[in-house]
Coordinates of C-alpha atoms in Angstrom, one line a residue:
M1 CA 64.7 -83.4 58.1
P2 CA 66.2 -80.2 56.6
R3 CA 65.3 -76.9 58.3
N4 CA 63.8 -75.3 55.2
A5 CA 62.0 -78.4 53.9
V6 CA 58.3 -78.1 53.2
L7 CA 56.1 -80.9 54.4
S8 CA 53.9 -82.4 51.7
P9 CA 50.2 -83.1 52.5
S10 CA 51.0 -86.8 52.6
A11 CA 53.8 -86.3 55.1
V12 CA 51.4 -84.2 57.3
G13 CA 48.9 -87.1 57.0
Q14 CA 51.5 -89.6 58.1
A15 CA 52.6 -87.4 61.0
W16 CA 49.0 -87.4 62.3
V17 CA 49.1 -91.2 62.8
T18 CA 51.1 -90.4 65.9
L19 CA 47.8 -89.6 67.5
P20 CA 46.2 -93.1 67.3
G21 CA 49.6 -94.5 68.3
L22 CA 49.4 -92.4 71.5
L23 CA 45.8 -93.4 72.1
F24 CA 46.6 -97.1 71.7
A25 CA 49.6 -96.9 74.0
A26 CA 47.5 -94.9 76.6
A27 CA 44.7 -97.4 76.4
A28 CA 47.2 -100.3 77.1
G29 CA 48.6 -98.4 80.0
A30 CA 45.2 -97.6 81.5
A31 CA 44.2 -101.2 81.2
A32 CA 47.5 -102.4 82.7
A33 CA 46.9 -100.1 85.7
Q34 CA 43.8 -102.1 86.5
H35 CA 45.6 -105.4 86.3
P36 CA 44.4 -107.4 89.4
V37 CA 47.7 -109.3 90.0
S38 CA 50.7 -107.1 89.1
P39 CA 50.0 -103.7 87.5
E40 CA 53.5 -102.5 87.9
L41 CA 55.0 -105.5 86.1
V42 CA 52.5 -105.3 83.3
L43 CA 53.2 -101.6 82.8
I44 CA 56.9 -102.4 82.6
V45 CA 56.4 -105.2 80.1
L46 CA 54.0 -103.0 77.9
S47 CA 56.5 -100.1 78.0
V48 CA 59.1 -102.5 76.6
V49 CA 56.7 -103.6 73.9
V50 CA 55.9 -100.0 72.9
A51 CA 59.6 -99.2 72.7
W52 CA 60.4 -102.4 70.8
A53 CA 57.6 -101.6 68.3
M54 CA 58.8 -98.0 67.9
F55 CA 62.5 -99.0 67.2
R56 CA 61.8 -102.2 65.2
P57 CA 58.2 -102.0 63.9
A58 CA 59.0 -104.9 61.5
D59 CA 59.3 -107.2 64.6
L60 CA 55.5 -107.0 65.1
W61 CA 55.4 -109.9 62.6
L62 CA 57.6 -111.9 65.1
M63 CA 56.3 -110.5 68.4
L64 CA 52.6 -111.2 68.0
P65 CA 52.7 -114.9 67.0
A66 CA 55.4 -115.6 69.6
L67 CA 53.6 -114.0 72.6
L68 CA 49.9 -114.3 71.8
P69 CA 49.6 -118.0 72.6
V70 CA 50.7 -117.4 76.2
A71 CA 49.4 -113.8 76.8
N72 CA 46.4 -114.7 79.0
F73 CA 46.3 -115.1 82.8
A74 CA 42.5 -115.4 83.2
P75 CA 42.6 -118.0 86.1
W76 CA 44.5 -115.5 88.2
T77 CA 42.9 -112.2 87.1
G78 CA 39.3 -113.2 86.4
W79 CA 39.4 -111.1 83.2
W80 CA 37.2 -112.2 80.4
L81 CA 36.3 -109.5 77.9
V82 CA 39.8 -108.1 77.8
D83 CA 43.0 -110.0 78.7
E84 CA 46.8 -109.6 78.4
S85 CA 46.8 -110.4 74.7
D86 CA 44.7 -107.3 74.0
L87 CA 47.1 -105.2 76.0
L88 CA 50.0 -106.7 74.0
V89 CA 48.3 -105.8 70.7
L90 CA 47.4 -102.3 71.9
A91 CA 51.0 -101.6 73.0
A92 CA 52.4 -103.0 69.8
M93 CA 50.1 -100.9 67.7
G94 CA 50.9 -97.9 69.8
G95 CA 54.6 -98.1 69.2
A96 CA 54.3 -98.9 65.5
Y97 CA 51.9 -96.1 64.8
M98 CA 54.0 -93.6 66.7
R99 CA 57.0 -94.7 64.7
W100 CA 55.0 -94.2 61.5
G101 CA 54.2 -90.6 62.6
I102 CA 57.8 -89.9 63.5
D103 CA 58.9 -91.2 60.1
G104 CA 56.2 -88.9 58.5
W105 CA 58.0 -85.9 60.0
C106 CA 61.5 -87.0 59.4
K107 CA 61.1 -88.7 56.1
P108 CA 58.4 -86.7 54.2
T109 CA 58.9 -88.8 51.0
A110 CA 58.1 -92.1 52.7
A111 CA 55.2 -94.0 51.2
L112 CA 51.9 -93.4 53.0
N113 CA 50.4 -96.8 52.0
R114 CA 52.4 -99.9 51.5
T115 CA 49.5 -102.4 51.5
P116 CA 49.9 -104.7 48.4
R117 CA 47.4 -103.9 45.7
S118 CA 46.2 -107.5 45.9
M119 CA 45.0 -106.9 49.5
Q120 CA 43.7 -103.3 49.3
W121 CA 40.1 -104.6 48.6
V122 CA 40.1 -106.2 52.1
Y123 CA 39.8 -102.6 53.6
V124 CA 36.6 -102.3 51.6
V125 CA 35.0 -105.7 52.4
L126 CA 35.9 -106.5 56.0
P127 CA 35.0 -103.3 57.9
P128 CA 31.3 -103.5 56.9
V129 CA 31.3 -107.2 58.0
L130 CA 32.8 -106.1 61.3
L131 CA 30.4 -103.2 61.9
M132 CA 27.3 -105.2 60.8
G133 CA 28.3 -108.1 63.1
V134 CA 28.9 -105.9 66.1
W135 CA 25.7 -103.8 65.5
R136 CA 23.5 -106.8 65.1
G137 CA 25.0 -108.6 68.1
L138 CA 24.5 -105.6 70.4
D139 CA 21.1 -104.9 69.0
D140 CA 20.1 -108.5 69.6
A141 CA 21.5 -108.5 73.1
R142 CA 19.8 -105.3 74.2
G143 CA 16.3 -106.7 73.5
A144 CA 13.7 -104.1 74.6
T145 CA 16.1 -101.9 76.5
T146 CA 17.5 -98.7 75.2
W147 CA 20.9 -98.2 73.6
A148 CA 21.9 -96.0 76.6
A149 CA 21.0 -98.8 79.0
L150 CA 23.0 -101.3 76.9
L151 CA 26.1 -99.0 76.9
E152 CA 25.8 -98.5 80.6
E153 CA 25.7 -102.3 81.1
L154 CA 28.8 -102.7 79.0
W155 CA 30.6 -100.0 81.0
N156 CA 29.6 -101.5 84.3
Q157 CA 30.7 -105.0 83.0
G158 CA 34.3 -103.7 82.5
F159 CA 36.8 -106.5 81.8
Y160 CA 34.3 -109.2 82.9
G161 CA 31.1 -110.7 81.5
D162 CA 29.6 -113.9 80.2
Y163 CA 28.9 -115.6 76.9
D164 CA 25.2 -114.9 76.8
L165 CA 25.6 -111.2 77.6
P166 CA 26.3 -108.2 75.3
G167 CA 30.0 -108.2 76.0
N168 CA 30.5 -111.5 74.1
T169 CA 29.8 -109.6 70.9
L170 CA 32.8 -107.4 71.5
R171 CA 34.9 -110.3 72.7
V172 CA 34.4 -112.3 69.5
A173 CA 34.7 -109.3 67.1
K174 CA 37.9 -107.9 68.6
S175 CA 40.3 -110.1 66.6
L176 CA 38.9 -108.8 63.3
A177 CA 39.2 -105.2 64.6
W178 CA 42.8 -105.8 65.7
V179 CA 43.8 -107.1 62.3
L180 CA 42.2 -104.3 60.4
L181 CA 44.1 -101.8 62.6
L182 CA 47.3 -103.8 62.4
M183 CA 47.4 -104.2 58.6
P184 CA 48.6 -100.7 57.7
V185 CA 51.6 -100.8 60.1
L186 CA 52.3 -104.5 59.3
Y187 CA 52.5 -103.8 55.6
R188 CA 54.7 -100.7 56.2
S189 CA 57.4 -103.2 57.4
G190 CA 56.7 -106.0 54.9
R191 CA 60.3 -106.7 54.0
G192 CA 61.3 -109.8 55.8
A193 CA 57.7 -110.4 57.2
P194 CA 57.3 -114.0 56.1
L195 CA 60.5 -115.1 57.8
R196 CA 59.8 -113.1 61.0
L197 CA 56.3 -114.5 61.1
A198 CA 57.6 -118.1 60.7
R199 CA 60.2 -117.5 63.5
G200 CA 57.5 -116.0 65.7
M201 CA 55.3 -119.0 65.1
L202 CA 58.1 -121.3 66.2
G203 CA 58.6 -119.3 69.4
G204 CA 54.9 -119.4 70.2
L205 CA 54.8 -123.2 69.4
F206 CA 57.7 -123.8 71.7
L207 CA 56.0 -121.9 74.6
V208 CA 52.8 -123.9 74.1
C209 CA 54.7 -127.2 73.9
A210 CA 56.5 -126.3 77.1
G211 CA 53.1 -125.6 78.7
V212 CA 51.8 -128.9 77.5
L213 CA 54.8 -130.8 79.1
W214 CA 54.3 -128.9 82.3
E215 CA 50.6 -129.6 82.4
R216 CA 50.9 -133.3 81.8
C217 CA 53.9 -133.7 84.1
V218 CA 52.1 -132.0 87.0
Y219 CA 48.6 -133.4 86.6
V220 CA 48.6 -136.7 84.8
G221 CA 52.2 -137.8 84.0
L222 CA 54.1 -137.5 80.8
L223 CA 53.8 -141.2 79.9
D224 CA 50.3 -141.9 81.3
F225 CA 48.1 -142.4 78.2
N226 CA 45.2 -144.2 80.0
D227 CA 43.7 -141.3 82.0
R228 CA 40.9 -139.5 80.2
Y229 CA 42.8 -136.3 80.1
R230 CA 43.0 -133.9 77.1
I231 CA 45.4 -131.0 77.2
T232 CA 44.4 -127.3 77.3
A233 CA 47.9 -125.7 77.7
W234 CA 47.6 -122.0 78.2
F235 CA 44.3 -121.6 76.4
W236 CA 42.1 -120.7 79.3
E237 CA 39.3 -119.8 76.9
M238 CA 38.5 -123.5 77.1
H239 CA 37.1 -123.2 80.6
V240 CA 33.7 -124.0 78.8
G241 CA 35.2 -126.4 76.4
G242 CA 35.9 -125.8 72.7
G243 CA 39.0 -126.5 70.6
A244 CA 41.3 -123.5 71.0
V245 CA 44.4 -125.6 71.6
D246 CA 43.4 -128.0 68.7
A247 CA 43.1 -125.1 66.3
Y248 CA 46.4 -123.5 67.4
L249 CA 48.5 -126.7 67.1
V250 CA 47.1 -127.5 63.7
L251 CA 47.8 -123.9 62.6
A252 CA 51.4 -123.8 64.0
L253 CA 52.7 -127.3 63.2
P254 CA 53.6 -126.6 59.5
F255 CA 56.2 -124.1 60.7
A256 CA 57.8 -126.8 62.8
W257 CA 58.1 -128.9 59.6
W258 CA 59.6 -125.8 57.9
A259 CA 62.2 -125.4 60.7
A260 CA 63.3 -129.1 60.4
W261 CA 63.4 -128.9 56.6
S262 CA 65.3 -125.6 56.4
S263 CA 67.7 -125.7 59.3
P264 CA 71.4 -126.5 58.7
R265 CA 73.1 -129.4 60.3
G266 CA 74.2 -129.0 63.9
W267 CA 72.4 -127.6 66.9
R268 CA 69.9 -125.7 64.8
W269 CA 68.6 -128.8 63.2
C270 CA 68.6 -130.7 66.5
A271 CA 66.6 -127.9 68.1
S272 CA 64.1 -128.0 65.2
A273 CA 63.8 -131.8 65.5
V274 CA 63.1 -131.6 69.2
L275 CA 60.4 -129.0 68.5
V276 CA 58.8 -131.3 66.0
L277 CA 58.8 -134.1 68.5
L278 CA 57.3 -131.9 71.2
A279 CA 54.7 -130.5 68.8
I280 CA 53.6 -134.0 67.7
Y281 CA 53.5 -135.1 71.4
A282 CA 51.1 -132.1 72.0
V283 CA 49.1 -133.1 69.0
L284 CA 48.8 -136.7 70.1
T285 CA 47.7 -135.7 73.6
T286 CA 44.8 -133.6 72.4
Y287 CA 43.2 -137.0 71.6
S288 CA 41.3 -135.2 69.0
R289 CA 40.3 -137.2 65.9
G290 CA 39.9 -133.9 64.0
V291 CA 43.4 -132.8 64.9
Y292 CA 44.9 -136.1 63.9
L293 CA 43.1 -136.1 60.5
S294 CA 44.0 -132.4 59.8
V295 CA 47.7 -132.9 60.7
A296 CA 47.9 -136.1 58.6
L297 CA 46.2 -134.6 55.5
T298 CA 48.2 -131.4 55.7
S299 CA 51.5 -133.3 56.1
I300 CA 50.7 -135.5 53.1
A301 CA 49.8 -132.4 51.1
L302 CA 53.0 -130.6 52.0
A303 CA 55.1 -133.7 51.0
I304 CA 53.3 -134.0 47.7
L305 CA 53.6 -130.3 46.8
A306 CA 57.3 -130.3 47.9
H307 CA 58.0 -133.2 45.6
K308 CA 55.9 -131.8 42.7
Y309 CA 57.6 -128.4 42.7
R310 CA 61.0 -130.0 43.5
F311 CA 61.7 -128.1 46.7
V312 CA 65.2 -129.1 48.0
A313 CA 66.3 -128.5 51.5
P314 CA 69.0 -125.7 51.8
D315 CA 71.2 -128.3 53.4
D316 CA 71.0 -131.3 51.1
S317 CA 73.9 -133.2 52.5
A318 CA 73.8 -136.9 53.3
W319 CA 73.9 -136.0 57.0
H320 CA 70.7 -134.0 56.7
Q321 CA 68.9 -136.7 54.7
W322 CA 69.8 -139.4 57.3
A323 CA 68.9 -137.1 60.1
T324 CA 65.5 -136.5 58.5
V325 CA 64.9 -140.3 58.2
C326 CA 65.8 -140.7 61.8
L327 CA 63.4 -138.0 62.8
L328 CA 60.6 -139.7 60.9
V329 CA 61.3 -143.0 62.6
A330 CA 61.3 -141.3 66.0
L331 CA 57.9 -139.7 65.1
M332 CA 56.4 -143.1 64.1
A333 CA 57.7 -144.6 67.4
E334 CA 56.3 -141.6 69.4
T335 CA 52.9 -141.9 67.7
L336 CA 52.7 -145.7 68.3
G337 CA 53.8 -145.2 71.9
V338 CA 51.0 -142.7 72.6
L339 CA 48.2 -144.6 70.7
Q340 CA 49.2 -148.1 71.9
G341 CA 50.3 -147.1 75.3
G342 CA 46.8 -146.6 76.7
A343 CA 43.1 -147.2 76.1
F344 CA 41.9 -143.7 76.0
M345 CA 42.2 -143.1 72.2
S346 CA 40.9 -146.5 71.3
D347 CA 37.8 -145.7 73.4
R348 CA 37.3 -142.4 71.5
L349 CA 37.8 -144.1 68.1
S350 CA 35.1 -146.7 69.0
R351 CA 32.6 -143.9 69.7
S352 CA 33.3 -142.1 66.4
N353 CA 30.0 -143.0 64.7
A354 CA 27.9 -142.0 67.7
D355 CA 29.9 -138.8 68.1
L356 CA 29.5 -137.9 64.4
Y357 CA 25.7 -138.3 64.6
Q358 CA 25.6 -136.2 67.8
R359 CA 27.8 -133.5 66.1
I360 CA 25.5 -133.4 63.0
A361 CA 22.4 -133.1 65.2
H362 CA 24.3 -130.2 67.0
W363 CA 24.9 -128.5 63.7
Q364 CA 21.3 -128.9 62.7
R365 CA 20.1 -127.3 65.9
G366 CA 22.5 -124.5 65.3
L367 CA 21.2 -123.8 61.8
G368 CA 17.7 -123.9 63.3
L369 CA 18.5 -120.7 65.1
L370 CA 18.3 -118.8 61.8
N371 CA 14.6 -118.2 61.4
T372 CA 14.3 -115.1 59.2
P373 CA 15.8 -114.0 55.8
S374 CA 17.6 -111.2 57.5
Q375 CA 19.2 -113.6 60.0
W376 CA 20.4 -115.8 57.1
V377 CA 21.8 -112.8 55.2
W378 CA 23.3 -110.8 58.1
G379 CA 23.5 -113.4 60.9
L380 CA 22.4 -113.3 64.6
G381 CA 25.3 -111.0 65.4
A382 CA 28.9 -111.6 66.6
G383 CA 29.1 -113.8 69.7
R384 CA 25.4 -114.5 69.9
I385 CA 25.4 -118.3 69.5
P386 CA 25.5 -119.1 73.2
A387 CA 22.6 -116.8 74.1
H388 CA 20.3 -118.2 71.3
Y389 CA 21.4 -121.8 71.5
S390 CA 20.7 -122.0 75.3
T391 CA 17.3 -120.5 75.0
H392 CA 16.0 -122.0 71.8
T393 CA 17.4 -125.5 72.1
V394 CA 15.6 -127.6 74.7
E395 CA 18.0 -130.6 74.6
E396 CA 21.2 -128.7 75.2
A397 CA 20.5 -125.7 77.4
L398 CA 23.2 -124.1 79.6
P399 CA 23.9 -126.2 82.7
G400 CA 24.0 -123.1 84.8
R401 CA 24.7 -119.4 85.0
V402 CA 26.9 -117.0 87.1
R403 CA 25.7 -113.4 87.3
W404 CA 27.3 -110.5 89.1
T405 CA 25.2 -107.6 90.4
H406 CA 26.3 -104.2 91.8
S407 CA 24.1 -102.8 94.5
A408 CA 23.4 -99.1 95.1
D409 CA 25.6 -99.2 98.2
G410 CA 28.6 -100.3 96.2
S411 CA 28.6 -103.9 97.2
F412 CA 28.8 -106.8 94.8
H413 CA 26.9 -110.1 94.9
V414 CA 27.2 -113.2 92.7
W415 CA 24.1 -115.2 91.7
L416 CA 24.5 -118.9 90.9
S417 CA 21.8 -120.8 89.1
G418 CA 21.6 -124.4 87.9
P419 CA 20.1 -125.9 84.7
T420 CA 16.6 -124.9 83.8
R421 CA 15.6 -128.5 83.1
S422 CA 16.3 -131.6 85.1
D423 CA 17.5 -133.6 82.1
V424 CA 20.3 -131.1 81.2
K425 CA 23.6 -132.7 82.0
G426 CA 26.7 -131.1 83.5
S427 CA 27.2 -128.1 85.7
L428 CA 28.7 -124.6 85.7
G429 CA 30.6 -123.6 88.8
L430 CA 31.9 -120.3 90.2
A431 CA 35.7 -121.0 90.4
Q432 CA 38.9 -119.7 91.8
R433 CA 42.4 -121.1 91.4
V434 CA 44.3 -121.8 94.7
A435 CA 47.5 -123.3 95.9
L436 CA 47.0 -126.6 97.7
T437 CA 48.4 -127.5 101.1
P438 CA 49.0 -131.3 101.7
D439 CA 48.1 -133.4 104.7
G440 CA 44.7 -132.2 105.9
G441 CA 41.1 -131.4 105.1
Y442 CA 39.7 -128.1 103.9
R443 CA 36.6 -126.2 105.1
V444 CA 34.3 -123.9 103.2
R445 CA 32.3 -121.1 104.7
L446 CA 29.4 -119.6 102.8
R447 CA 27.1 -116.6 103.4
G448 CA 24.2 -115.8 101.1
R449 CA 20.5 -115.9 100.5
M450 CA 18.1 -118.2 98.6
E451 CA 14.4 -118.3 98.1
S452 CA 13.8 -122.0 97.3
P453 CA 15.3 -125.4 98.1
M454 CA 18.3 -126.4 96.1
R455 CA 21.3 -128.7 95.9
L456 CA 24.8 -127.1 96.1
Q457 CA 28.0 -128.9 95.0
I458 CA 31.3 -127.6 96.4
Q459 CA 34.5 -129.2 95.4
L460 CA 38.2 -128.5 95.7
C461 CA 40.3 -130.6 93.3
E462 CA 43.8 -130.9 91.9
Q463 CA 42.9 -129.3 88.6
H464 CA 44.5 -127.4 85.7
L465 CA 41.3 -126.4 83.9
L466 CA 38.7 -128.9 82.8
Y467 CA 39.7 -132.2 84.3
A468 CA 39.7 -132.8 88.1
F469 CA 41.8 -135.3 90.1
H470 CA 41.8 -136.1 93.8
C471 CA 39.0 -134.0 95.1
Q472 CA 37.6 -132.9 98.5
S473 CA 34.0 -132.2 98.0
R474 CA 30.6 -131.7 99.5
T475 CA 27.1 -131.9 98.1
L476 CA 24.3 -130.6 100.3
Q477 CA 20.6 -129.9 100.2
L478 CA 19.7 -126.4 101.2
R479 CA 16.3 -125.3 102.3
A480 CA 14.9 -121.8 102.3
S481 CA 14.0 -122.2 105.9
S482 CA 17.8 -122.6 106.7
N483 CA 18.5 -119.3 105.0
P484 CA 22.1 -118.3 105.9
A485 CA 21.6 -114.6 105.3
T486 CA 22.3 -113.8 108.9
G487 CA 25.3 -116.0 109.3
W488 CA 27.7 -118.5 107.8
I489 CA 27.3 -122.1 106.7
D490 CA 30.5 -124.0 107.7
L491 CA 31.1 -127.1 105.7
P492 CA 34.1 -129.5 106.1
L493 CA 35.0 -130.9 102.7
L494 CA 35.1 -134.7 102.5
G495 CA 37.8 -136.7 100.8
P496 CA 41.4 -137.8 101.1
A497 CA 44.1 -135.2 102.0
F498 CA 46.1 -133.9 99.1
A499 CA 49.5 -135.6 99.0
P500 CA 52.4 -134.9 96.7
H501 CA 53.0 -137.6 94.1
G502 CA 55.2 -137.5 91.1
I503 CA 58.2 -135.4 90.3
C504 CA 56.2 -132.3 89.3
S505 CA 53.6 -132.4 92.1
A506 CA 55.2 -129.4 93.9
W507 CA 53.7 -127.1 91.1
K508 CA 50.2 -128.6 91.3
D509 CA 47.4 -126.1 91.9
G510 CA 43.8 -126.7 92.8
V511 CA 40.5 -125.2 91.8
L512 CA 37.6 -124.5 94.2
S513 CA 34.2 -124.5 92.4
I514 CA 30.7 -124.0 93.6
A515 CA 27.8 -125.1 91.4
V516 CA 24.0 -125.3 91.8
L517 CA 22.4 -128.5 90.8
E518 CA 18.7 -128.8 89.8
A519 CA 17.6 -125.4 91.1
K520 CA 14.7 -123.4 89.8
E521 CA 15.8 -120.3 91.6
P522 CA 19.3 -118.9 92.0
I523 CA 21.3 -118.5 95.2
R524 CA 22.9 -115.2 96.0
L525 CA 26.4 -115.5 97.6
D526 CA 27.7 -112.7 99.6
A527 CA 30.9 -114.3 100.7
V528 CA 32.9 -117.5 100.4
E529 CA 35.9 -118.5 102.4
L530 CA 38.2 -121.5 102.0
I531 CA 40.0 -122.6 105.1
D532 CA 43.2 -124.7 104.6
P533 CA 44.4 -127.4 107.0
E534 CA 46.5 -124.8 108.9
G535 CA 43.4 -122.6 109.5
R536 CA 44.2 -119.9 106.9
Q537 CA 41.6 -118.3 104.6
V538 CA 43.2 -118.7 101.2
L539 CA 40.7 -117.2 98.7
K540 CA 41.3 -113.8 97.1
N541 CA 38.3 -111.3 97.1
S542 CA 36.3 -113.7 99.3
T543 CA 33.7 -111.1 100.1
F544 CA 33.3 -110.0 96.4
A545 CA 34.2 -106.5 97.4
L546 CA 36.2 -106.2 94.2
G547 CA 33.5 -107.7 92.0
P548 CA 34.4 -110.6 89.8
R549 CA 38.2 -110.0 90.2
Y550 CA 40.1 -113.3 90.7
W551 CA 36.9 -115.3 90.1
G552 CA 35.9 -117.3 87.0
R553 CA 33.6 -120.0 85.7
I554 CA 34.3 -123.6 84.7
A555 CA 31.9 -126.0 83.0
Y556 CA 31.8 -129.7 83.7
E557 CA 30.7 -132.5 81.3
N558 CA 28.5 -130.3 79.1
F559 CA 30.2 -127.9 76.6
L560 CA 27.9 -127.9 73.6
P561 CA 25.8 -124.8 74.4
W562 CA 28.8 -122.5 74.0
H563 CA 30.1 -123.7 70.7
I564 CA 28.8 -124.7 67.3
D565 CA 32.0 -126.6 66.6
N566 CA 32.3 -125.6 62.9
L567 CA 34.1 -122.6 61.5
L568 CA 31.8 -122.1 58.4
L569 CA 28.6 -122.6 60.5
E570 CA 30.1 -120.2 63.1
L571 CA 30.5 -117.6 60.4
L572 CA 27.1 -118.2 58.8
I573 CA 25.1 -118.2 62.0
E574 CA 26.7 -115.2 63.7
W575 CA 28.0 -113.1 60.7
G576 CA 25.4 -114.3 58.1
F577 CA 25.9 -115.3 54.4
F578 CA 27.5 -111.9 53.8
G579 CA 30.1 -112.4 56.4
L580 CA 30.7 -116.1 55.4
V581 CA 31.3 -115.1 51.8
A582 CA 33.5 -112.2 52.7
V583 CA 35.8 -114.2 55.1
T584 CA 35.9 -117.2 52.7
A585 CA 36.9 -114.9 49.9
V586 CA 39.8 -113.5 51.9
A587 CA 40.9 -117.0 52.8
V588 CA 40.6 -118.3 49.3
W589 CA 42.5 -115.3 47.9
A590 CA 45.2 -115.8 50.5
L591 CA 45.5 -119.5 49.5
M592 CA 45.7 -118.6 45.9
M593 CA 48.5 -116.1 46.5
A594 CA 50.4 -118.7 48.6
V595 CA 50.0 -121.3 45.8
Q596 CA 51.4 -118.7 43.3
G597 CA 54.3 -118.3 45.7
I598 CA 54.8 -122.1 45.6
G599 CA 54.8 -121.9 41.8
R600 CA 57.5 -119.2 42.1
H601 CA 59.5 -121.6 44.2
Q602 CA 59.2 -119.7 47.5
P603 CA 59.6 -122.3 50.3
L604 CA 57.8 -120.4 53.0
A605 CA 54.7 -120.0 50.7
L606 CA 54.3 -123.8 50.9
F607 CA 54.2 -123.8 54.7
V608 CA 51.9 -120.7 55.0
M609 CA 49.6 -122.4 52.6
G610 CA 49.7 -125.6 54.7
S611 CA 48.9 -123.7 57.9
I612 CA 45.9 -121.9 56.4
F613 CA 44.7 -125.1 54.8
A614 CA 45.1 -127.1 58.0
T615 CA 43.2 -124.4 60.0
F616 CA 40.2 -124.6 57.7
L617 CA 40.4 -128.4 57.9
I618 CA 40.1 -128.5 61.7
G619 CA 37.4 -125.8 61.3
G620 CA 35.2 -128.6 60.1
V621 CA 34.9 -129.8 63.7
V622 CA 36.1 -126.8 65.8
S623 CA 35.0 -123.2 66.1
V624 CA 37.8 -120.7 65.5
I625 CA 36.5 -117.1 65.4
E626 CA 35.2 -117.4 69.0
F627 CA 38.8 -117.7 70.3
P628 CA 40.3 -114.2 69.7
R629 CA 44.0 -115.2 70.2
V630 CA 43.8 -118.1 67.7
S631 CA 41.7 -116.1 65.2
T632 CA 44.1 -113.2 65.3
M633 CA 47.0 -115.6 64.4
L634 CA 44.9 -117.0 61.5
W635 CA 44.3 -113.4 60.3
L636 CA 48.1 -112.8 60.4
L637 CA 48.6 -115.8 58.1
L638 CA 46.0 -114.5 55.7
V639 CA 47.6 -111.0 55.8
V640 CA 51.2 -112.3 55.1
S641 CA 50.1 -114.3 52.0
P642 CA 50.8 -111.6 49.4
L643 CA 54.3 -111.2 50.8
V644 CA 55.2 -114.9 50.6
R645 CA 54.0 -114.8 47.0
E646 CA 56.5 -112.1 46.2
G647 CA 59.2 -113.8 48.2
I648 CA 60.0 -110.7 50.3
L649 CA 62.0 -112.6 52.9
L650 CA 65.0 -110.3 53.8

């Protein structure tokens, strides 16, 4: 900038955006310093992200969709309200906003606002939806307590919490907050955004597919299609069920089609073809009928539109055409191999009618939560479905609860309770991931307090997330008279020794879970120890001195109380008619702009449209907004739609 240049008011305004950039970066650093596993490594990674975003802010379009699908390590950290994906977004925003401020000083003539005119109305519509959803959610959660008490509870909760507590409002709402904060810096680097986004989606899809291969190789076998095992990949939010991996795969798959269609002959096309095969393998091993239908309808729609608008592959050689035919044949063989290679999918298909009636009844019970005109208009509040569904629905109450308390002397305790009714199926266990030692039995030692008789189930299983194999377990009846408050209960676990089997068994982890069955009163645990066959105590934070750190929860058999399993109903019940109309309007507007891009013969517009369309299709049977990482990527697709319409690719 010249020495005698005078800064315009707009340049001064741009320079001031350095301040939020510094705040975002500082917040990411402060959270990283609290990381339970490796704060130094996380700080280094976030420093790289900040520097990357400062020097190449346009790469936010690539970085976020590539890393968000795997930026969560909840089983090892115990984090719930905040996870590594939030730190990634904060660091990326910090670097990008600081670069904006630097440009404001160095380039006073730079444009202050580069948001396309076709999307500026979103800044007017979505912030009120966000504020109303958060306010109603927190107001509903606080009940008769004061706002000061609610804020104190949220502060004490920290990075942890539960789905029927106030923190779930913030957890569900954060993806919309992130995208509203990201939009200004994303649009400042709009040139080349669609291509960067597509490449980022390919990177994220590859990482997820690699996770799927690892998961199946370790726990069930790559070619075993008989076991009742459905993948979860790196979507640890599914510890209480839900369809996060389903929604992600449906959202990302159109970009794999784009890669195979647009790549030139040679290694690039071969790599794209391998990614398509891996992605379809992941889709097939979800064993989700909704995923199958969404992928099939979207693929057919893409083919019809490509033919109608005469899209021709950049490499239209005979080699490319024959390679495409071979890929389609391989996909048909892969599909038949998975579906005909085992009985699991045929069993699910045979239950389709019964499952549909159950799903409709579930939706009706969800709609029954809206009892007043204000609830219909404004919703229950963001993240409030689990709290209301579990208390107002007799048939499908929560199968248990895990509550953490902080005593005046600074000690932590965990309270476990079972279902409130004897006819509620399933269980909810306090859980921690551990490395397994072969050839021997494990022992569990417990210390705590209870006021009434109860049954306690303890199991240590070979387990990735939801599905357990080869367990050592113990179910025991505890009486109040045998109160262990003054000592320990020592329990040898029963079951066969863990033995390596399969080529990937060396990487197999286990999960220890403790659940209360049929209890009217909770049990307070003061300490839990797991003793391996060599006599070593292997649990982290076994005395709960660090609170919930390293601990989590896993639901078994019963997942309905946490999810409404429908995107539109999720929006209506939690965000109200106002929120449903606003979000639907943004989605329809984005689809219209993508369709206009298709009419202008912009190839990426076709696949962005397919991705948005597929996500709303799977939204007919899966909740999406409750999974912040997946919903953030959906918002990125909606945000990029005006840029694919204009064909701003380079």
